[in-house]
């Protein structure tokens, strides 16, 4: 079975790392490809390597999760 891939985006470092730890611990079939604190950087990566799942913070300073 192919693992499920994910990218995580959150402007708060501690929230981002906490989510990454929870995903990796609770869902071993999900592989976190990358994490981003800047949604603009994530958009470039999404074009290159689209994940199966995208975890987004909704309220971020420069761009909301909905904008992504």
JSON list of N, CA and C in Angstrom, two decimals:
[
{"chain": "A", "resi": 1, "resn": "UNK", "atom": "N", "xyz": [0.84, -1.18, 0.00]},
{"chain": "A", "resi": 1, "resn": "UNK", "atom": "CA", "xyz": [0.00, 0.00, 0.00]},
{"chain": "A", "resi": 1, "resn": "UNK", "atom": "C", "xyz": [0.89, 1.25, 0.00]},
{"chain": "A", "resi": 2, "resn": "UNK", "atom": "N", "xyz": [0.60, 2.16, -0.89]},
{"chain": "A", "resi": 2, "resn": "UNK", "atom": "CA", "xyz": [1.35, 3.41, -1.00]},
{"chain": "A", "resi": 2, "resn": "UNK", "atom": "C", "xyz": [1.04, 4.31, 0.20]},
{"chain": "A", "resi": 3, "resn": "UNK", "atom": "N", "xyz": [2.08, 4.88, 0.83]},
{"chain": "A", "resi": 3, "resn": "UNK", "atom": "CA", "xyz": [1.80, 5.76, 1.98]},
{"chain": "A", "resi": 3, "resn": "UNK", "atom": "C", "xyz": [1.10, 7.04, 1.51]},
{"chain": "A", "resi": 4, "resn": "UNK", "atom": "N", "xyz": [0.30, 7.60, 2.40]},
{"chain": "A", "resi": 4, "resn": "UNK", "atom": "CA", "xyz": [-0.37, 8.87, 2.15]},
{"chain": "A", "resi": 4, "resn": "UNK", "atom": "C", "xyz": [0.64, 9.98, 2.43]},
{"chain": "A", "resi": 5, "resn": "UNK", "atom": "N", "xyz": [0.71, 10.97, 1.56]},
{"chain": "A", "resi": 5, "resn": "UNK", "atom": "CA", "xyz": [1.66, 12.07, 1.75]},
{"chain": "A", "resi": 5, "resn": "UNK", "atom": "C", "xyz": [0.94, 13.32, 2.23]},
{"chain": "A", "resi": 6, "resn": "UNK", "atom": "N", "xyz": [1.67, 14.14, 3.01]},
{"chain": "A", "resi": 6, "resn": "UNK", "atom": "CA", "xyz": [1.08, 15.35, 3.56]},
{"chain": "A", "resi": 6, "resn": "UNK", "atom": "C", "xyz": [2.11, 16.48, 3.60]},
{"chain": "A", "resi": 7, "resn": "UNK", "atom": "N", "xyz": [1.61, 17.69, 3.49]},
{"chain": "A", "resi": 7, "resn": "UNK", "atom": "CA", "xyz": [2.39, 18.90, 3.73]},
{"chain": "A", "resi": 7, "resn": "UNK", "atom": "C", "xyz": [1.65, 19.69, 4.80]},
{"chain": "A", "resi": 8, "resn": "UNK", "atom": "N", "xyz": [2.41, 20.25, 5.75]},
{"chain": "A", "resi": 8, "resn": "UNK", "atom": "CA", "xyz": [1.84, 21.01, 6.86]},
{"chain": "A", "resi": 8, "resn": "UNK", "atom": "C", "xyz": [2.25, 22.47, 6.73]},
{"chain": "A", "resi": 9, "resn": "UNK", "atom": "N", "xyz": [1.29, 23.39, 6.93]},
{"chain": "A", "resi": 9, "resn": "UNK", "atom": "CA", "xyz": [1.56, 24.81, 6.84]},
{"chain": "A", "resi": 9, "resn": "UNK", "atom": "C", "xyz": [0.96, 25.51, 8.05]},
{"chain": "A", "resi": 10, "resn": "UNK", "atom": "N", "xyz": [1.82, 26.16, 8.83]},
{"chain": "A", "resi": 10, "resn": "UNK", "atom": "CA", "xyz": [1.39, 26.93, 9.99]},
{"chain": "A", "resi": 10, "resn": "UNK", "atom": "C", "xyz": [2.45, 27.97, 10.29]},
{"chain": "A", "resi": 11, "resn": "UNK", "atom": "N", "xyz": [2.04, 29.21, 10.52]},
{"chain": "A", "resi": 11, "resn": "UNK", "atom": "CA", "xyz": [3.02, 30.26, 10.78]},
{"chain": "A", "resi": 11, "resn": "UNK", "atom": "C", "xyz": [3.64, 30.17, 12.17]},
{"chain": "A", "resi": 12, "resn": "UNK", "atom": "N", "xyz": [3.03, 29.44, 13.08]},
{"chain": "A", "resi": 12, "resn": "UNK", "atom": "CA", "xyz": [3.56, 29.28, 14.44]},
{"chain": "A", "resi": 12, "resn": "UNK", "atom": "C", "xyz": [4.40, 28.01, 14.52]},
{"chain": "A", "resi": 13, "resn": "UNK", "atom": "N", "xyz": [5.68, 28.18, 14.81]},
{"chain": "A", "resi": 13, "resn": "UNK", "atom": "CA", "xyz": [6.62, 27.06, 14.82]},
{"chain": "A", "resi": 13, "resn": "UNK", "atom": "C", "xyz": [6.20, 25.95, 15.77]},
{"chain": "A", "resi": 14, "resn": "UNK", "atom": "N", "xyz": [5.81, 26.31, 17.00]},
{"chain": "A", "resi": 14, "resn": "UNK", "atom": "CA", "xyz": [5.46, 25.27, 17.98]},
{"chain": "A", "resi": 14, "resn": "UNK", "atom": "C", "xyz": [4.21, 24.49, 17.56]},
{"chain": "A", "resi": 15, "resn": "UNK", "atom": "N", "xyz": [3.24, 25.18, 16.98]},
{"chain": "A", "resi": 15, "resn": "UNK", "atom": "CA", "xyz": [2.03, 24.49, 16.50]},
{"chain": "A", "resi": 15, "resn": "UNK", "atom": "C", "xyz": [2.37, 23.56, 15.34]},
{"chain": "A", "resi": 16, "resn": "UNK", "atom": "N", "xyz": [3.25, 24.02, 14.46]},
{"chain": "A", "resi": 16, "resn": "UNK", "atom": "CA", "xyz": [3.66, 23.23, 13.30]},
{"chain": "A", "resi": 16, "resn": "UNK", "atom": "C", "xyz": [4.38, 21.95, 13.74]},
{"chain": "A", "resi": 17, "resn": "UNK", "atom": "N", "xyz": [5.33, 22.09, 14.65]},
{"chain": "A", "resi": 17, "resn": "UNK", "atom": "CA", "xyz": [6.07, 20.92, 15.14]},
{"chain": "A", "resi": 17, "resn": "UNK", "atom": "C", "xyz": [5.16, 19.98, 15.93]},
{"chain": "A", "resi": 18, "resn": "UNK", "atom": "N", "xyz": [4.24, 20.55, 16.72]},
{"chain": "A", "resi": 18, "resn": "UNK", "atom": "CA", "xyz": [3.31, 19.71, 17.48]},
{"chain": "A", "resi": 18, "resn": "UNK", "atom": "C", "xyz": [2.41, 18.90, 16.57]},
{"chain": "A", "resi": 19, "resn": "UNK", "atom": "N", "xyz": [1.91, 19.53, 15.51]},
{"chain": "A", "resi": 19, "resn": "UNK", "atom": "CA", "xyz": [1.07, 18.82, 14.55]},
{"chain": "A", "resi": 19, "resn": "UNK", "atom": "C", "xyz": [1.86, 17.74, 13.84]},
{"chain": "A", "resi": 20, "resn": "UNK", "atom": "N", "xyz": [3.09, 18.05, 13.47]},
{"chain": "A", "resi": 20, "resn": "UNK", "atom": "CA", "xyz": [3.93, 17.06, 12.80]},
{"chain": "A", "resi": 20, "resn": "UNK", "atom": "C", "xyz": [4.15, 15.84, 13.70]},
{"chain": "A", "resi": 21, "resn": "UNK", "atom": "N", "xyz": [4.44, 16.07, 14.95]},
{"chain": "A", "resi": 21, "resn": "UNK", "atom": "CA", "xyz": [4.66, 14.96, 15.89]},
{"chain": "A", "resi": 21, "resn": "UNK", "atom": "C", "xyz": [3.40, 14.12, 16.05]},
{"chain": "A", "resi": 22, "resn": "UNK", "atom": "N", "xyz": [2.25, 14.77, 16.15]},
{"chain": "A", "resi": 22, "resn": "UNK", "atom": "CA", "xyz": [0.99, 14.03, 16.31]},
{"chain": "A", "resi": 22, "resn": "UNK", "atom": "C", "xyz": [0.66, 13.21, 15.07]},
{"chain": "A", "resi": 23, "resn": "UNK", "atom": "N", "xyz": [0.83, 13.79, 13.91]},
{"chain": "A", "resi": 23, "resn": "UNK", "atom": "CA", "xyz": [0.54, 13.06, 12.67]},
{"chain": "A", "resi": 23, "resn": "UNK", "atom": "C", "xyz": [1.45, 11.84, 12.57]},
{"chain": "A", "resi": 24, "resn": "UNK", "atom": "N", "xyz": [2.75, 12.04, 12.81]},
{"chain": "A", "resi": 24, "resn": "UNK", "atom": "CA", "xyz": [3.71, 10.94, 12.68]},
{"chain": "A", "resi": 24, "resn": "UNK", "atom": "C", "xyz": [3.46, 9.85, 13.72]},
{"chain": "A", "resi": 25, "resn": "UNK", "atom": "N", "xyz": [3.02, 10.22, 14.92]},
{"chain": "A", "resi": 25, "resn": "UNK", "atom": "CA", "xyz": [2.80, 9.23, 15.98]},
{"chain": "A", "resi": 25, "resn": "UNK", "atom": "C", "xyz": [1.47, 8.49, 15.79]},
{"chain": "A", "resi": 26, "resn": "UNK", "atom": "N", "xyz": [0.41, 9.24, 15.48]},
{"chain": "A", "resi": 26, "resn": "UNK", "atom": "CA", "xyz": [-0.92, 8.64, 15.44]},
{"chain": "A", "resi": 26, "resn": "UNK", "atom": "C", "xyz": [-1.28, 8.02, 14.09]},
{"chain": "A", "resi": 27, "resn": "UNK", "atom": "N", "xyz": [-0.61, 8.47, 13.03]},
{"chain": "A", "resi": 27, "resn": "UNK", "atom": "CA", "xyz": [-0.94, 7.99, 11.69]},
{"chain": "A", "resi": 27, "resn": "UNK", "atom": "C", "xyz": [0.33, 7.56, 10.97]},
{"chain": "A", "resi": 28, "resn": "UNK", "atom": "N", "xyz": [0.85, 6.40, 11.28]},
{"chain": "A", "resi": 28, "resn": "UNK", "atom": "CA", "xyz": [2.10, 5.95, 10.67]},
{"chain": "A", "resi": 28, "resn": "UNK", "atom": "C", "xyz": [2.01, 5.74, 9.15]},
{"chain": "A", "resi": 29, "resn": "UNK", "atom": "N", "xyz": [0.80, 5.66, 8.63]},
{"chain": "A", "resi": 29, "resn": "UNK", "atom": "CA", "xyz": [0.64, 5.51, 7.18]},
{"chain": "A", "resi": 29, "resn": "UNK", "atom": "C", "xyz": [0.70, 6.85, 6.43]},
{"chain": "A", "resi": 30, "resn": "UNK", "atom": "N", "xyz": [0.81, 7.96, 7.18]},
{"chain": "A", "resi": 30, "resn": "UNK", "atom": "CA", "xyz": [0.95, 9.28, 6.57]},
{"chain": "A", "resi": 30, "resn": "UNK", "atom": "C", "xyz": [2.40, 9.73, 6.65]},
{"chain": "A", "resi": 31, "resn": "UNK", "atom": "N", "xyz": [2.99, 10.07, 5.52]},
{"chain": "A", "resi": 31, "resn": "UNK", "atom": "CA", "xyz": [4.35, 10.57, 5.45]},
{"chain": "A", "resi": 31, "resn": "UNK", "atom": "C", "xyz": [4.31, 12.09, 5.27]},
{"chain": "A", "resi": 32, "resn": "UNK", "atom": "N", "xyz": [4.87, 12.82, 6.24]},
{"chain": "A", "resi": 32, "resn": "UNK", "atom": "CA", "xyz": [4.95, 14.27, 6.13]},
{"chain": "A", "resi": 32, "resn": "UNK", "atom": "C", "xyz": [6.12, 14.60, 5.21]},
{"chain": "A", "resi": 33, "resn": "UNK", "atom": "N", "xyz": [5.80, 15.13, 4.04]},
{"chain": "A", "resi": 33, "resn": "UNK", "atom": "CA", "xyz": [6.85, 15.46, 3.06]},
{"chain": "A", "resi": 33, "resn": "UNK", "atom": "C", "xyz": [7.65, 16.67, 3.50]},
{"chain": "A", "resi": 34, "resn": "UNK", "atom": "N", "xyz": [6.94, 17.73, 3.89]},
{"chain": "A", "resi": 34, "resn": "UNK", "atom": "CA", "xyz": [7.60, 18.97, 4.29]},
{"chain": "A", "resi": 34, "resn": "UNK", "atom": "C", "xyz": [6.67, 19.77, 5.19]},
{"chain": "A", "resi": 35, "resn": "UNK", "atom": "N", "xyz": [7.28, 20.71, 5.92]},
{"chain": "A", "resi": 35, "resn": "UNK", "atom": "CA", "xyz": [6.51, 21.66, 6.72]},
{"chain": "A", "resi": 35, "resn": "UNK", "atom": "C", "xyz": [6.94, 23.07, 6.31]},
{"chain": "A", "resi": 36, "resn": "UNK", "atom": "N", "xyz": [6.00, 24.01, 6.41]},
{"chain": "A", "resi": 36, "resn": "UNK", "atom": "CA", "xyz": [6.28, 25.39, 6.02]},
{"chain": "A", "resi": 36, "resn": "UNK", "atom": "C", "xyz": [5.67, 26.36, 7.02]},
{"chain": "A", "resi": 37, "resn": "UNK", "atom": "N", "xyz": [6.41, 27.42, 7.30]},
{"chain": "A", "resi": 37, "resn": "UNK", "atom": "CA", "xyz": [5.89, 28.52, 8.11]},
{"chain": "A", "resi": 37, "resn": "UNK", "atom": "C", "xyz": [5.41, 29.66, 7.22]},
{"chain": "A", "resi": 38, "resn": "UNK", "atom": "N", "xyz": [5.88, 29.70, 5.99]},
{"chain": "A", "resi": 38, "resn": "UNK", "atom": "CA", "xyz": [5.47, 30.74, 5.05]},
{"chain": "A", "resi": 38, "resn": "UNK", "atom": "C", "xyz": [4.65, 30.11, 3.95]},
{"chain": "A", "resi": 39, "resn": "UNK", "atom": "N", "xyz": [3.37, 30.46, 3.87]},
{"chain": "A", "resi": 39, "resn": "UNK", "atom": "CA", "xyz": [2.51, 29.84, 2.86]},
{"chain": "A", "resi": 39, "resn": "UNK", "atom": "C", "xyz": [2.99, 30.08, 1.44]},
{"chain": "A", "resi": 40, "resn": "UNK", "atom": "N", "xyz": [3.65, 31.21, 1.20]},
{"chain": "A", "resi": 40, "resn": "UNK", "atom": "CA", "xyz": [4.15, 31.51, -0.14]},
{"chain": "A", "resi": 40, "resn": "UNK", "atom": "C", "xyz": [5.17, 30.46, -0.59]},
{"chain": "A", "resi": 41, "resn": "UNK", "atom": "N", "xyz": [6.02, 30.02, 0.34]},
{"chain": "A", "resi": 41, "resn": "UNK", "atom": "CA", "xyz": [7.00, 28.98, 0.02]},
{"chain": "A", "resi": 41, "resn": "UNK", "atom": "C", "xyz": [6.31, 27.64, -0.26]},
{"chain": "A", "resi": 42, "resn": "UNK", "atom": "N", "xyz": [5.25, 27.38, 0.47]},
{"chain": "A", "resi": 42, "resn": "UNK", "atom": "CA", "xyz": [4.52, 26.12, 0.29]},
{"chain": "A", "resi": 42, "resn": "UNK", "atom": "C", "xyz": [3.85, 26.03, -1.07]},
{"chain": "A", "resi": 43, "resn": "UNK", "atom": "N", "xyz": [3.36, 27.15, -1.57]},
{"chain": "A", "resi": 43, "resn": "UNK", "atom": "CA", "xyz": [2.67, 27.14, -2.86]},
{"chain": "A", "resi": 43, "resn": "UNK", "atom": "C", "xyz": [3.59, 26.65, -3.97]},
{"chain": "A", "resi": 44, "resn": "UNK", "atom": "N", "xyz": [4.85, 27.08, -3.94]},
{"chain": "A", "resi": 44, "resn": "UNK", "atom": "CA", "xyz": [5.81, 26.60, -4.94]},
{"chain": "A", "resi": 44, "resn": "UNK", "atom": "C", "xyz": [5.99, 25.09, -4.85]},
{"chain": "A", "resi": 45, "resn": "UNK", "atom": "N", "xyz": [6.07, 24.59, -3.63]},
{"chain": "A", "resi": 45, "resn": "UNK", "atom": "CA", "xyz": [6.26, 23.15, -3.43]},
{"chain": "A", "resi": 45, "resn": "UNK", "atom": "C", "xyz": [5.03, 22.37, -3.85]},
{"chain": "A", "resi": 46, "resn": "UNK", "atom": "N", "xyz": [3.84, 22.92, -3.62]},
{"chain": "A", "resi": 46, "resn": "UNK", "atom": "CA", "xyz": [2.61, 22.24, -4.00]},
{"chain": "A", "resi": 46, "resn": "UNK", "atom": "C", "xyz": [2.53, 22.02, -5.50]},
{"chain": "A", "resi": 47, "resn": "UNK", "atom": "N", "xyz": [3.09, 22.95, -6.26]},
{"chain": "A", "resi": 47, "resn": "UNK", "atom": "CA", "xyz": [3.12, 22.78, -7.71]},
{"chain": "A", "resi": 47, "resn": "UNK", "atom": "C", "xyz": [4.08, 21.68, -8.13]},
{"chain": "A", "resi": 48, "resn": "UNK", "atom": "N", "xyz": [5.22, 21.57, -7.41]},
{"chain": "A", "resi": 48, "resn": "UNK", "atom": "CA", "xyz": [6.24, 20.58, -7.76]},
{"chain": "A", "resi": 48, "resn": "UNK", "atom": "C", "xyz": [5.89, 19.18, -7.30]},
{"chain": "A", "resi": 49, "resn": "UNK", "atom": "N", "xyz": [5.41, 19.07, -6.08]},
{"chain": "A", "resi": 49, "resn": "UNK", "atom": "CA", "xyz": [5.13, 17.75, -5.48]},
{"chain": "A", "resi": 49, "resn": "UNK", "atom": "C", "xyz": [3.83, 17.81, -4.68]},
{"chain": "A", "resi": 50, "resn": "UNK", "atom": "N", "xyz": [2.70, 17.69, -5.36]},
{"chain": "A", "resi": 50, "resn": "UNK", "atom": "CA", "xyz": [1.42, 17.79, -4.65]},
{"chain": "A", "resi": 50, "resn": "UNK", "atom": "C", "xyz": [1.20, 16.62, -3.69]},
{"chain": "A", "resi": 51, "resn": "UNK", "atom": "N", "xyz": [0.83, 16.93, -2.45]},
{"chain": "A", "resi": 51, "resn": "UNK", "atom": "CA", "xyz": [0.58, 15.86, -1.47]},
{"chain": "A", "resi": 51, "resn": "UNK", "atom": "C", "xyz": [-0.85, 15.33, -1.60]},
{"chain": "A", "resi": 52, "resn": "UNK", "atom": "N", "xyz": [-1.10, 14.23, -0.90]},
{"chain": "A", "resi": 52, "resn": "UNK", "atom": "CA", "xyz": [-2.46, 13.70, -0.83]},
{"chain": "A", "resi": 52, "resn": "UNK", "atom": "C", "xyz": [-3.32, 14.53, 0.13]},
{"chain": "A", "resi": 53, "resn": "UNK", "atom": "N", "xyz": [-2.67, 15.03, 1.21]},
{"chain": "A", "resi": 53, "resn": "UNK", "atom": "CA", "xyz": [-3.37, 15.80, 2.25]},
{"chain": "A", "resi": 53, "resn": "UNK", "atom": "C", "xyz": [-2.58, 17.08, 2.52]},
{"chain": "A", "resi": 54, "resn": "UNK", "atom": "N", "xyz": [-3.31, 18.16, 2.76]},
{"chain": "A", "resi": 54, "resn": "UNK", "atom": "CA", "xyz": [-2.70, 19.43, 3.10]},
{"chain": "A", "resi": 54, "resn": "UNK", "atom": "C", "xyz": [-3.30, 19.91, 4.42]},
{"chain": "A", "resi": 55, "resn": "UNK", "atom": "N", "xyz": [-2.46, 20.06, 5.45]},
{"chain": "A", "resi": 55, "resn": "UNK", "atom": "CA", "xyz": [-2.90, 20.58, 6.74]},
{"chain": "A", "resi": 55, "resn": "UNK", "atom": "C", "xyz": [-2.57, 22.07, 6.77]},
{"chain": "A", "resi": 56, "resn": "UNK", "atom": "N", "xyz": [-3.59, 22.91, 6.95]},
{"chain": "A", "resi": 56, "resn": "UNK", "atom": "CA", "xyz": [-3.41, 24.36, 6.88]},
{"chain": "A", "resi": 56, "resn": "UNK", "atom": "C", "xyz": [-3.88, 25.06, 8.14]},
{"chain": "A", "resi": 57, "resn": "UNK", "atom": "N", "xyz": [-3.10, 26.05, 8.55]},
{"chain": "A", "resi": 57, "resn": "UNK", "atom": "CA", "xyz": [-3.56, 27.00, 9.55]},
{"chain": "A", "resi": 57, "resn": "UNK", "atom": "C", "xyz": [-4.45, 27.98, 8.81]},
{"chain": "A", "resi": 58, "resn": "UNK", "atom": "N", "xyz": [-5.60, 28.30, 9.35]},
{"chain": "A", "resi": 58, "resn": "UNK", "atom": "CA", "xyz": [-6.52, 29.20, 8.65]},
{"chain": "A", "resi": 58, "resn": "UNK", "atom": "C", "xyz": [-6.07, 30.65, 8.79]},
{"chain": "A", "resi": 59, "resn": "UNK", "atom": "N", "xyz": [-5.70, 31.06, 10.00]},
{"chain": "A", "resi": 59, "resn": "UNK", "atom": "CA", "xyz": [-5.31, 32.46, 10.24]},
{"chain": "A", "resi": 59, "resn": "UNK", "atom": "C", "xyz": [-3.80, 32.60, 10.28]},
{"chain": "A", "resi": 60, "resn": "UNK", "atom": "N", "xyz": [-3.26, 33.18, 9.22]},
{"chain": "A", "resi": 60, "resn": "UNK", "atom": "CA", "xyz": [-1.83, 33.47, 9.14]},
{"chain": "A", "resi": 60, "resn": "UNK", "atom": "C", "xyz": [-1.68, 34.92, 8.71]},
{"chain": "A", "resi": 61, "resn": "UNK", "atom": "N", "xyz": [-0.59, 35.57, 9.05]},
{"chain": "A", "resi": 61, "resn": "UNK", "atom": "CA", "xyz": [-0.45, 37.01, 8.81]},
{"chain": "A", "resi": 61, "resn": "UNK", "atom": "C", "xyz": [-0.54, 37.46, 7.35]},
{"chain": "A", "resi": 62, "resn": "UNK", "atom": "N", "xyz": [0.20, 36.83, 6.46]},
{"chain": "A", "resi": 62, "resn": "UNK", "atom": "CA", "xyz": [0.28, 37.31, 5.09]},
{"chain": "A", "resi": 62, "resn": "UNK", "atom": "C", "xyz": [-0.76, 36.71, 4.16]},
{"chain": "A", "resi": 63, "resn": "UNK", "atom": "N", "xyz": [-1.15, 35.50, 4.46]},
{"chain": "A", "resi": 63, "resn": "UNK", "atom": "CA", "xyz": [-2.06, 34.77, 3.57]},
{"chain": "A", "resi": 63, "resn": "UNK", "atom": "C", "xyz": [-2.81, 33.75, 4.42]},
{"chain": "A", "resi": 64, "resn": "UNK", "atom": "N", "xyz": [-4.12, 33.71, 4.27]},
{"chain": "A", "resi": 64, "resn": "UNK", "atom": "CA", "xyz": [-4.90, 32.74, 5.05]},
{"chain": "A", "resi": 64, "resn": "UNK", "atom": "C", "xyz": [-4.81, 31.35, 4.43]},
{"chain": "A", "resi": 65, "resn": "UNK", "atom": "N", "xyz": [-5.19, 30.35, 5.20]},
{"chain": "A", "resi": 65, "resn": "UNK", "atom": "CA", "xyz": [-5.25, 29.00, 4.68]},
{"chain": "A", "resi": 65, "resn": "UNK", "atom": "C", "xyz": [-6.20, 28.89, 3.50]},
{"chain": "A", "resi": 66, "resn": "UNK", "atom": "N", "xyz": [-7.28, 29.67, 3.52]},
{"chain": "A", "resi": 66, "resn": "UNK", "atom": "CA", "xyz": [-8.21, 29.67, 2.39]},
{"chain": "A", "resi": 66, "resn": "UNK", "atom": "C", "xyz": [-7.58, 30.24, 1.14]},
{"chain": "A", "resi": 67, "resn": "UNK", "atom": "N", "xyz": [-6.70, 31.24, 1.31]},
{"chain": "A", "resi": 67, "resn": "UNK", "atom": "CA", "xyz": [-6.01, 31.81, 0.15]},
{"chain": "A", "resi": 67, "resn": "UNK", "atom": "C", "xyz": [-5.06, 30.82, -0.50]},
{"chain": "A", "resi": 68, "resn": "UNK", "atom": "N", "xyz": [-4.44, 29.98, 0.33]},
{"chain": "A", "resi": 68, "resn": "UNK", "atom": "CA", "xyz": [-3.52, 28.98, -0.20]},
{"chain": "A", "resi": 68, "resn": "UNK", "atom": "C", "xyz": [-4.27, 28.06, -1.13]}
]
